[in-house]
Coordinates of C-alpha atoms in Angstrom, one line a residue:
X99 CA -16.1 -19.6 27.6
X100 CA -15.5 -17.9 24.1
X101 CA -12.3 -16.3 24.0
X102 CA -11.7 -12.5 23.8
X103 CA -10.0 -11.5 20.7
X104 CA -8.2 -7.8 20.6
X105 CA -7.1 -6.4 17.3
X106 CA -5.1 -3.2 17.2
X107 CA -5.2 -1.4 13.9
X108 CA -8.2 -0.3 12.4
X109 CA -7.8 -0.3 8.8
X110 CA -8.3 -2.5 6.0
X111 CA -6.9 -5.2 7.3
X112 CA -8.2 -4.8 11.1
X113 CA -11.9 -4.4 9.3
X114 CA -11.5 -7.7 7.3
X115 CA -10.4 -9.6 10.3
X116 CA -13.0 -8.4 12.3
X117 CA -15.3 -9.8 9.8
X118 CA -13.4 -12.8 9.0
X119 CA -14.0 -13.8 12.6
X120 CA -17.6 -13.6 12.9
X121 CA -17.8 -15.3 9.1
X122 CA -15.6 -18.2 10.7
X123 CA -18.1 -18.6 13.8
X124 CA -16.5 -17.1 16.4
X125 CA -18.9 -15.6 19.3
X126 CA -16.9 -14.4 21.7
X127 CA -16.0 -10.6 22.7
X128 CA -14.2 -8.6 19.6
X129 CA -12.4 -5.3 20.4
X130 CA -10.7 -3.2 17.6
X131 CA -8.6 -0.2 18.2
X132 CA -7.4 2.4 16.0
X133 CA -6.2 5.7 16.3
X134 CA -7.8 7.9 14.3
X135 CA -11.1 9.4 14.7
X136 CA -12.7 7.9 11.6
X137 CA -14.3 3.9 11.4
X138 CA -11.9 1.9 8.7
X139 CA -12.2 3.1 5.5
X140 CA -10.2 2.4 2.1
X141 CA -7.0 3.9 1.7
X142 CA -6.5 3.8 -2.3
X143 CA -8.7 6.7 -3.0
X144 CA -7.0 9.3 -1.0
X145 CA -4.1 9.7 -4.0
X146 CA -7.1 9.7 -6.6
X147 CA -10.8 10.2 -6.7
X148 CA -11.3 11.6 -2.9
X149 CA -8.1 13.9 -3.5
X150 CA -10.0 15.6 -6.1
X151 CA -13.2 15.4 -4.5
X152 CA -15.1 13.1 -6.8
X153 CA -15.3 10.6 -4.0
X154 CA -17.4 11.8 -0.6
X155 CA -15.9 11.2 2.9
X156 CA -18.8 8.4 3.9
X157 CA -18.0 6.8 0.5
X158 CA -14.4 6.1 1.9
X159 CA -15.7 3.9 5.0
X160 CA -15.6 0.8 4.4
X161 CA -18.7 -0.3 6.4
X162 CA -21.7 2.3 8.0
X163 CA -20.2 2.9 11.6
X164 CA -23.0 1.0 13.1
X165 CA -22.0 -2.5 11.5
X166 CA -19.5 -3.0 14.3
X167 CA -21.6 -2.7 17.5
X168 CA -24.5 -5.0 15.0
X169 CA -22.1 -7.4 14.8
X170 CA -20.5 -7.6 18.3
X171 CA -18.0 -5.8 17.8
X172 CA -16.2 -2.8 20.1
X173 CA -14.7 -0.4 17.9
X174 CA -12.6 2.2 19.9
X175 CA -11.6 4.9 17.7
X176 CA -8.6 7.8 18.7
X177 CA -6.9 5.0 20.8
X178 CA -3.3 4.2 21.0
X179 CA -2.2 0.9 22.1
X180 CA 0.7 2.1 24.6
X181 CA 2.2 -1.6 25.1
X182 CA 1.4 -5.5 25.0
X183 CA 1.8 -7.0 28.3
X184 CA 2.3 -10.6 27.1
X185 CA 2.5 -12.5 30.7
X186 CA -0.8 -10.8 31.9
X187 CA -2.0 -10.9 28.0
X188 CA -3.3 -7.2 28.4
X189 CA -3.3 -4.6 25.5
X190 CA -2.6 -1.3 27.8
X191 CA -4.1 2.1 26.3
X192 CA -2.5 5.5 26.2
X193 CA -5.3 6.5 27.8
X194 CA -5.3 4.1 30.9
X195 CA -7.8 1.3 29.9
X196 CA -6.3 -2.0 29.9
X197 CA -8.2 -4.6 27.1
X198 CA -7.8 -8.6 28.3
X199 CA -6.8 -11.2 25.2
X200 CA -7.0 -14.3 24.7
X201 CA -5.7 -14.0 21.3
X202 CA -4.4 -10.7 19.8
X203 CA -4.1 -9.5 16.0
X204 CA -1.5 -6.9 15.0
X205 CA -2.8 -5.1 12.1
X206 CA -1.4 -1.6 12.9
X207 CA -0.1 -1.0 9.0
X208 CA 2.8 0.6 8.2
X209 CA 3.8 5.0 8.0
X210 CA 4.8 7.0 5.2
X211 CA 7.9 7.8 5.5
X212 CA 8.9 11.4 6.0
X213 CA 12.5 13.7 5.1
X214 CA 14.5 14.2 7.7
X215 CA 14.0 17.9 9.7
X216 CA 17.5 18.4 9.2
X217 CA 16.5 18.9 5.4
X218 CA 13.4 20.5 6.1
X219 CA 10.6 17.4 6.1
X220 CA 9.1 19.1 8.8
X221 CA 8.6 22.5 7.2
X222 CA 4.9 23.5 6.8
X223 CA 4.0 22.6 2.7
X224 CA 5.8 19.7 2.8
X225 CA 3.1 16.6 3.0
X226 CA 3.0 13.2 3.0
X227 CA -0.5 10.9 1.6
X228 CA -1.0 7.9 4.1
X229 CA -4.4 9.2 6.1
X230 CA -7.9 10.6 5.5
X231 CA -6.5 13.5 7.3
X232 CA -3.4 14.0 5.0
X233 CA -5.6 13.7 2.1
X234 CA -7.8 17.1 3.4
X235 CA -4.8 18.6 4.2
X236 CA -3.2 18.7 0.6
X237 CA -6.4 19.0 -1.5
X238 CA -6.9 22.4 -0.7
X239 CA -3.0 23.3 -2.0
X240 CA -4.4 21.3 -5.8
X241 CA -5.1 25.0 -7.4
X242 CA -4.2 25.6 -11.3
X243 CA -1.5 27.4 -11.9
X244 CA 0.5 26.3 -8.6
X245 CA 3.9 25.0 -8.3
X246 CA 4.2 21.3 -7.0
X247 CA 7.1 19.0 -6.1
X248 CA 6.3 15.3 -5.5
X249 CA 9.3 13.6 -3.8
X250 CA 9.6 9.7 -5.0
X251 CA 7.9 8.1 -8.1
X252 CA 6.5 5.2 -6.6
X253 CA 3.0 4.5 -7.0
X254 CA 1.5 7.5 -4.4
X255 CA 4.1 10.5 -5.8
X256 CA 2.9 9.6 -9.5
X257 CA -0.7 9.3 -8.9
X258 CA -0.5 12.4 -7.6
X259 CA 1.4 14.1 -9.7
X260 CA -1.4 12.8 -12.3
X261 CA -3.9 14.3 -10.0
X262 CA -1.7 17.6 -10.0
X263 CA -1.2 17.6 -14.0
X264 CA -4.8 17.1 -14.1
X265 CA -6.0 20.2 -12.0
X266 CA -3.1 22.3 -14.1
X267 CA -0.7 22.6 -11.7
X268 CA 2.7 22.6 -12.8
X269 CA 4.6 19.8 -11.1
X270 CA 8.1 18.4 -11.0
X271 CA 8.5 14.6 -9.8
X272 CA 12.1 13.7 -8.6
X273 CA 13.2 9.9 -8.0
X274 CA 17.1 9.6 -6.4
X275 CA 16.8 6.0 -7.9
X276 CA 18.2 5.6 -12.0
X277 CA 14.1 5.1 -12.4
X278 CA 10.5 5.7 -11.2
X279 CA 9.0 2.3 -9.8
X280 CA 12.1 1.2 -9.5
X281 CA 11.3 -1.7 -6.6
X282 CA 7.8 -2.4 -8.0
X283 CA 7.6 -2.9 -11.5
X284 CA 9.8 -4.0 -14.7
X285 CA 12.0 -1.5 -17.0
X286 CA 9.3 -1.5 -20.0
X287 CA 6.5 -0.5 -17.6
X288 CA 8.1 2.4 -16.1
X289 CA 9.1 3.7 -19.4
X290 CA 5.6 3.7 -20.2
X291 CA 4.4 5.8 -17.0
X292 CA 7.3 7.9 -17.5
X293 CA 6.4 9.0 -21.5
X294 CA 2.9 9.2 -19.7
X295 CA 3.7 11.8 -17.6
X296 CA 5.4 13.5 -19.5
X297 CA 3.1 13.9 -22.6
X298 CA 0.9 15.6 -19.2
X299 CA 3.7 17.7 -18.6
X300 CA 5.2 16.7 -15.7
X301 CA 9.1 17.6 -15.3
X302 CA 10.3 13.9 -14.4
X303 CA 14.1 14.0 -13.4
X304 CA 15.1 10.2 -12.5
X305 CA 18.3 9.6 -10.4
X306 CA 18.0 12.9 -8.3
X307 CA 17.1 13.4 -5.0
X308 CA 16.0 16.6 -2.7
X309 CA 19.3 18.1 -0.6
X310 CA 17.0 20.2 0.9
X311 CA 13.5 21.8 1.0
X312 CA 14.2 25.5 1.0
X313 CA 11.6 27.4 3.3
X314 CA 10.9 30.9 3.5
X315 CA 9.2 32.0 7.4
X316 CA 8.7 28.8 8.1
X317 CA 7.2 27.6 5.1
X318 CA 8.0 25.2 1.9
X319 CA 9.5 27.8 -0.9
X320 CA 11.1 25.2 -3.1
X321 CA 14.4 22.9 -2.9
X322 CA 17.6 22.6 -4.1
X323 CA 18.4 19.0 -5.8
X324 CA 21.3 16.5 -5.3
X325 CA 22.8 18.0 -8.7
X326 CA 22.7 21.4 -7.8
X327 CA 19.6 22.8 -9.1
X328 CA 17.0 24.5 -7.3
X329 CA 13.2 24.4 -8.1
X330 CA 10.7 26.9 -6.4
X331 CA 7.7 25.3 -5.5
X332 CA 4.3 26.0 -3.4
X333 CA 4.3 22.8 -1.7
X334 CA 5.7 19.4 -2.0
X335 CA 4.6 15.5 -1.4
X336 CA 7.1 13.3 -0.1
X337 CA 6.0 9.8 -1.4
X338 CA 9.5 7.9 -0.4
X339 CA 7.6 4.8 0.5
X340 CA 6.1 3.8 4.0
X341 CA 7.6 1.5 7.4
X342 CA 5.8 -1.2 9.0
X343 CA 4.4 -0.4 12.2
X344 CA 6.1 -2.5 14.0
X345 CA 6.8 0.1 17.6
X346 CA 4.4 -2.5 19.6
X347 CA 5.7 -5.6 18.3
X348 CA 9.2 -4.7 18.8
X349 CA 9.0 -3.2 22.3
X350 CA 7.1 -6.4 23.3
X351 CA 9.6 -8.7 22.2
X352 CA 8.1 -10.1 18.8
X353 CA 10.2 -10.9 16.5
X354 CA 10.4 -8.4 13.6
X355 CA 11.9 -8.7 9.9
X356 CA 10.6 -5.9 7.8
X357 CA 7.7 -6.0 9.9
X358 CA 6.1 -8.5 12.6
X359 CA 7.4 -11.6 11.5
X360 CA 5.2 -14.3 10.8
X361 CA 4.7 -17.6 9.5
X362 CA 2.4 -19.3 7.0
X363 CA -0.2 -19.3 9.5
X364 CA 0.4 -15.5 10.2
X365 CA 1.2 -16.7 13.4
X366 CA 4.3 -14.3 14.8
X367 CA 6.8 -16.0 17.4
X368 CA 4.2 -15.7 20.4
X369 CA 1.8 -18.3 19.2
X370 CA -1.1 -15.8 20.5
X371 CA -0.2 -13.0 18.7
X372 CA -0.8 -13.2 15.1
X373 CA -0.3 -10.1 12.1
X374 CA -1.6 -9.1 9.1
X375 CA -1.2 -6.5 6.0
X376 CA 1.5 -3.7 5.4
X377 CA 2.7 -4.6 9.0
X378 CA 3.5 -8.4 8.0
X379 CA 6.0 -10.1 6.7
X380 CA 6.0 -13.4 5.3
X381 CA 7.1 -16.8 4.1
X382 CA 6.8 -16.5 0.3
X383 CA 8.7 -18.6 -1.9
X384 CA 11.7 -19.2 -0.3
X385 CA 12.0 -15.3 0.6
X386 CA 10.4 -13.3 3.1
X387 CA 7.9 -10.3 2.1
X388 CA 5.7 -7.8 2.7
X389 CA 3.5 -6.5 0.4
X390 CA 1.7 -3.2 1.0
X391 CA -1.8 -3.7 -1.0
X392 CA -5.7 -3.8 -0.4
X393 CA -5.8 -7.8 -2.0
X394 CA -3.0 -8.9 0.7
X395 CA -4.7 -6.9 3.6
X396 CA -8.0 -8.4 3.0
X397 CA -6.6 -12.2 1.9
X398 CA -4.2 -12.0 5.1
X399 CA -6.5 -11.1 7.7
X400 CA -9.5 -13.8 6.0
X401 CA -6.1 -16.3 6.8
X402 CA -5.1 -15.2 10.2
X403 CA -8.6 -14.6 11.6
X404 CA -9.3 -18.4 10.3
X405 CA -5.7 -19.5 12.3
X406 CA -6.3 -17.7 15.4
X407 CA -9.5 -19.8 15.7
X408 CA -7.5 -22.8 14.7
X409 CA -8.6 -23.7 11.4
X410 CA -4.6 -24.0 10.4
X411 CA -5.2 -22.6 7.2
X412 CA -1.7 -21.7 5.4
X413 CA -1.1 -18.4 3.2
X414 CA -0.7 -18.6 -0.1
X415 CA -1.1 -15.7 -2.2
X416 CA -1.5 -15.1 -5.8
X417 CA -0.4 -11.2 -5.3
X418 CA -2.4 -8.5 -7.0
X419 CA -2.5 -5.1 -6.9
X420 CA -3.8 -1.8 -9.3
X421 CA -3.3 2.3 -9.7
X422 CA -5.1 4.3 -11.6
X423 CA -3.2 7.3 -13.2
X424 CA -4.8 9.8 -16.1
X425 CA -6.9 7.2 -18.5
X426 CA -5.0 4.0 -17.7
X427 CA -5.0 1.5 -15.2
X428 CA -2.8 -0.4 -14.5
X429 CA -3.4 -4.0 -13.0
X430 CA -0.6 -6.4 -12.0
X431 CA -0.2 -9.9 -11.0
X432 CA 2.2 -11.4 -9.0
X433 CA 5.8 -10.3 -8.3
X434 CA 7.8 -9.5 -10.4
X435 CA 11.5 -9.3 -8.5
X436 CA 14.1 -11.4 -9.6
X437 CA 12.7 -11.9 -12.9
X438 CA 15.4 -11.8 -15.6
X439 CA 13.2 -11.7 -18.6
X440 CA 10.4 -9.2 -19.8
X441 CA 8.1 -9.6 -22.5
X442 CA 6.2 -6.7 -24.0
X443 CA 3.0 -7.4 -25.8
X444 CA 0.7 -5.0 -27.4
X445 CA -3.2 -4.7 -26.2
X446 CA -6.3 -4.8 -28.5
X447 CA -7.0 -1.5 -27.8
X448 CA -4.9 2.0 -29.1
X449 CA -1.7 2.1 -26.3
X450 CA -2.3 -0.9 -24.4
X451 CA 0.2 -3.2 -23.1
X452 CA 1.0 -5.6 -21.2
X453 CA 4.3 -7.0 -19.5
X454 CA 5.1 -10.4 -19.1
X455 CA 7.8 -11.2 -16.6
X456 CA 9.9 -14.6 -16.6
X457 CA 12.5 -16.1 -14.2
X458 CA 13.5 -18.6 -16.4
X459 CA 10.6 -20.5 -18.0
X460 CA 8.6 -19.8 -15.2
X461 CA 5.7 -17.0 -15.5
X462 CA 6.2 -15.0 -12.0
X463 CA 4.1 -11.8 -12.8
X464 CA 2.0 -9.7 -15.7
X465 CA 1.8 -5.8 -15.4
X466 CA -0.9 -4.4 -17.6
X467 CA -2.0 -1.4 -19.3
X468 CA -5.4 -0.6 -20.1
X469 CA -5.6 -4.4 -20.6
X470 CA -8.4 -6.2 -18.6
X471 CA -7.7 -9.8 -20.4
X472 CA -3.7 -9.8 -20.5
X473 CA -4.5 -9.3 -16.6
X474 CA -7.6 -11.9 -16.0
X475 CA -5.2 -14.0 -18.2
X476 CA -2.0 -13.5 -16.9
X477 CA -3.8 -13.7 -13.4
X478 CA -5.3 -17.6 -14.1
X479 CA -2.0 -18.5 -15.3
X480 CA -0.1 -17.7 -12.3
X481 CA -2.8 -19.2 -9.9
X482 CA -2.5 -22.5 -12.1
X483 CA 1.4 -22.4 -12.0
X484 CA 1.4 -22.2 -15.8
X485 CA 4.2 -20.5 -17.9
X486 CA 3.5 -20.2 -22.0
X487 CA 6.0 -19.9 -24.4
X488 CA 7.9 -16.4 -23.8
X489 CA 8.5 -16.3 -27.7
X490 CA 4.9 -16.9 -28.6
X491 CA 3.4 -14.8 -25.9
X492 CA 5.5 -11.8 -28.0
X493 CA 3.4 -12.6 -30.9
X494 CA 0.0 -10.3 -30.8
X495 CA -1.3 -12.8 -33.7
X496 CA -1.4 -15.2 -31.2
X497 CA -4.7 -15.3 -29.3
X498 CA -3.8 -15.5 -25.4
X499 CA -6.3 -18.0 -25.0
X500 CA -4.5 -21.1 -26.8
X501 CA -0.8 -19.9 -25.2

């Protein structure tokens, strides 16, 4: 008898497994669960093109709701998974149903992050940008001439405080860190998203943080910063990052790490449960990551679908990942921590560039800026476990191509 696979979290990476298991030849009984209301759709464009309404809300699904049932395939949306009873392999509902596995898939994602109450996070203004339904609830507050704070200058708080600058707001970005993408990308690169931003006039302060939002009857009136000042503002985005969702894993005994820990099979320490995406963490290296991106949730779930059927197909990631701020894009390849040295190089076209990073002779990630090639490049390279010469690759005489 085909086994009955469950997967709980239906987003990117839920979807791809979904798929993945059908592509693989699997015929047995599929059940995905997710919470909200909507089928899986693409997360990205919810800080850019669907925030400003250039993007429709059925453009955002990532297949027509009917796919699933075509497929065989029981998608059961506005569903919490309560708890994993492991023994009797049952995935138990919040609203009573009980769903049999054979093998399970955790693919539950990860949640922004919020400030704490005590500060006023929980003040009505202050937003966060992780959900369809966070998305429709700031875009109405994106008027000209409004007052906005964005909390964090990770990837989410600046692409929308480009989204803000574009629709004439006037914005203020804090980061408590001494820089904006501080975790997630090199020195050179950040400098360039920080002239950026401000040559769109966003007030950028680096190294400080929020003390407080200030509310007035209940609602976001502005805050007073770690060094004293205070800003008015209309509303604010807090964009401090996002935590696995890891509540099930944990309270059914799985072994976590930053995330459901798994191994290179995506295989967590029941060897019937297996995890994928933001919720993951894996063996990478000689470290243990988790990367929050579209490319890992997709690549992750094609892996573990293909191990839970018991292809034993290992994990091994060439990490890539994009945003899309103003006019530029920027694409990057591989991962750049550790690295101790960067290497600018100027693009063909006017203000490209691209960043090569080096942990000692070895190539370990490219971050470019309106670049394409450096990126396609850059990308190969790393895939091939080739590293050119750091001093020639600073040349832009020198074509790429013969590095």
């Amino acid at each position: 008898m085909a086994e009955r696979i469950v997967v709980i979290g239906a987003g990117q990476a839920g979807a791809a497994l979904c798929e993945a298991l059908r592509a693989e030849g699997h015929a047995g009984p599929i059940a995905l669960v997710g919470e909200e209301p909507a089928p899986p759709y693409q997360r990205p464009p919810l800080s850019k093109k669907y925030l400003l309404g250039e993007l429709p809300r059925e453009r955002l699904f990532l297949r027509p709701e009917s796919h699933y049932a075509e497929h065989g395939v029981e998608l059961i949306r506005g569903a919490r998974a309560a708890r994993i009873d492991r023994a009797a392999r049952l995935v138990h509902l919040e609203d009573g149903r009980a769903l049999p596995y054979d093998r399970l898939a955790l693919t539950t994602g990860a949640r922004a992050r919020r400030l704490p109450a005590a500060i006023g996070g929980d003040l009505a203004g202050a937003f966060v940008l992780r959900s369809m339904a966070d998305s429709d609830a700031l875009a109405p507050q994106l008027r000209a001439g409004r007052r906005a704070l964005i909390v964090g200058g990770g990837y989410v708080g600046l692409e929308v405080a480009a989204v803000c600058a574009a629709r004439g707001l006037r914005v203020t970005l804090v980061e408590a860190a001494e820089r904006i993408l501080g975790r997630v990308a090199a020195t050179r690169t950040a400098a360039f998203f920080r002239d950026l931003h401000r040559a769109h006039g966003v007030d950028l302060r680096e190294g400080v943080g929020v003390a407080r939002l200030i509310g007035r009857d209940g609602a976001l009136a502005g805050a007073e910063l770690t060094d004293g000042a205070r800003l008015e503002a209309d509303f604010a985005v807090i964009g401090i990052g996002a935590a696995p969702d890891v509540a099930l894993a944990e309270a059914a005994g799985l072994a976590c790490e930053n995330g459901v820990a798994v191994d290179e099979f995506c295989r967590s320490s029941d060897p019937d449960i297996f995890a994928a995406g933001d919720c993951a963490s894996f063996p990478f290296e000689g470290a243990r990551v988790r990367l929050e991106s579209v490319q890992n949730a997709i690549d992750q779930a094609q892996a573990a679908a293909a191990n839970m059927l018991g292809r034993a197909r290992p994990y091994a990631p060439t990490p890539w990942f994009w945003s899309d701020q103003y006019d530029i894009k920027l694409q990057i390849a591989g991962l750049g921590a550790g690295h101790d040295r960067a290497v600018a190089r100027p693009g063909p076209r006017e203000g490209a560039l691209s960043v090569w990073l080096f942990r000692g002779a070895r190539l370990v990630a490219v971050e470019a800026m309106n670049d394409p090639r450096a990126y396609m490049t850059g990308k190969r390279w790393l895939e091939a476990g080739h590293s050119p010469d750091p001093e020639a690759l600073a040349d832009p005489a020198r074509d790429l191509r013969a590095l």
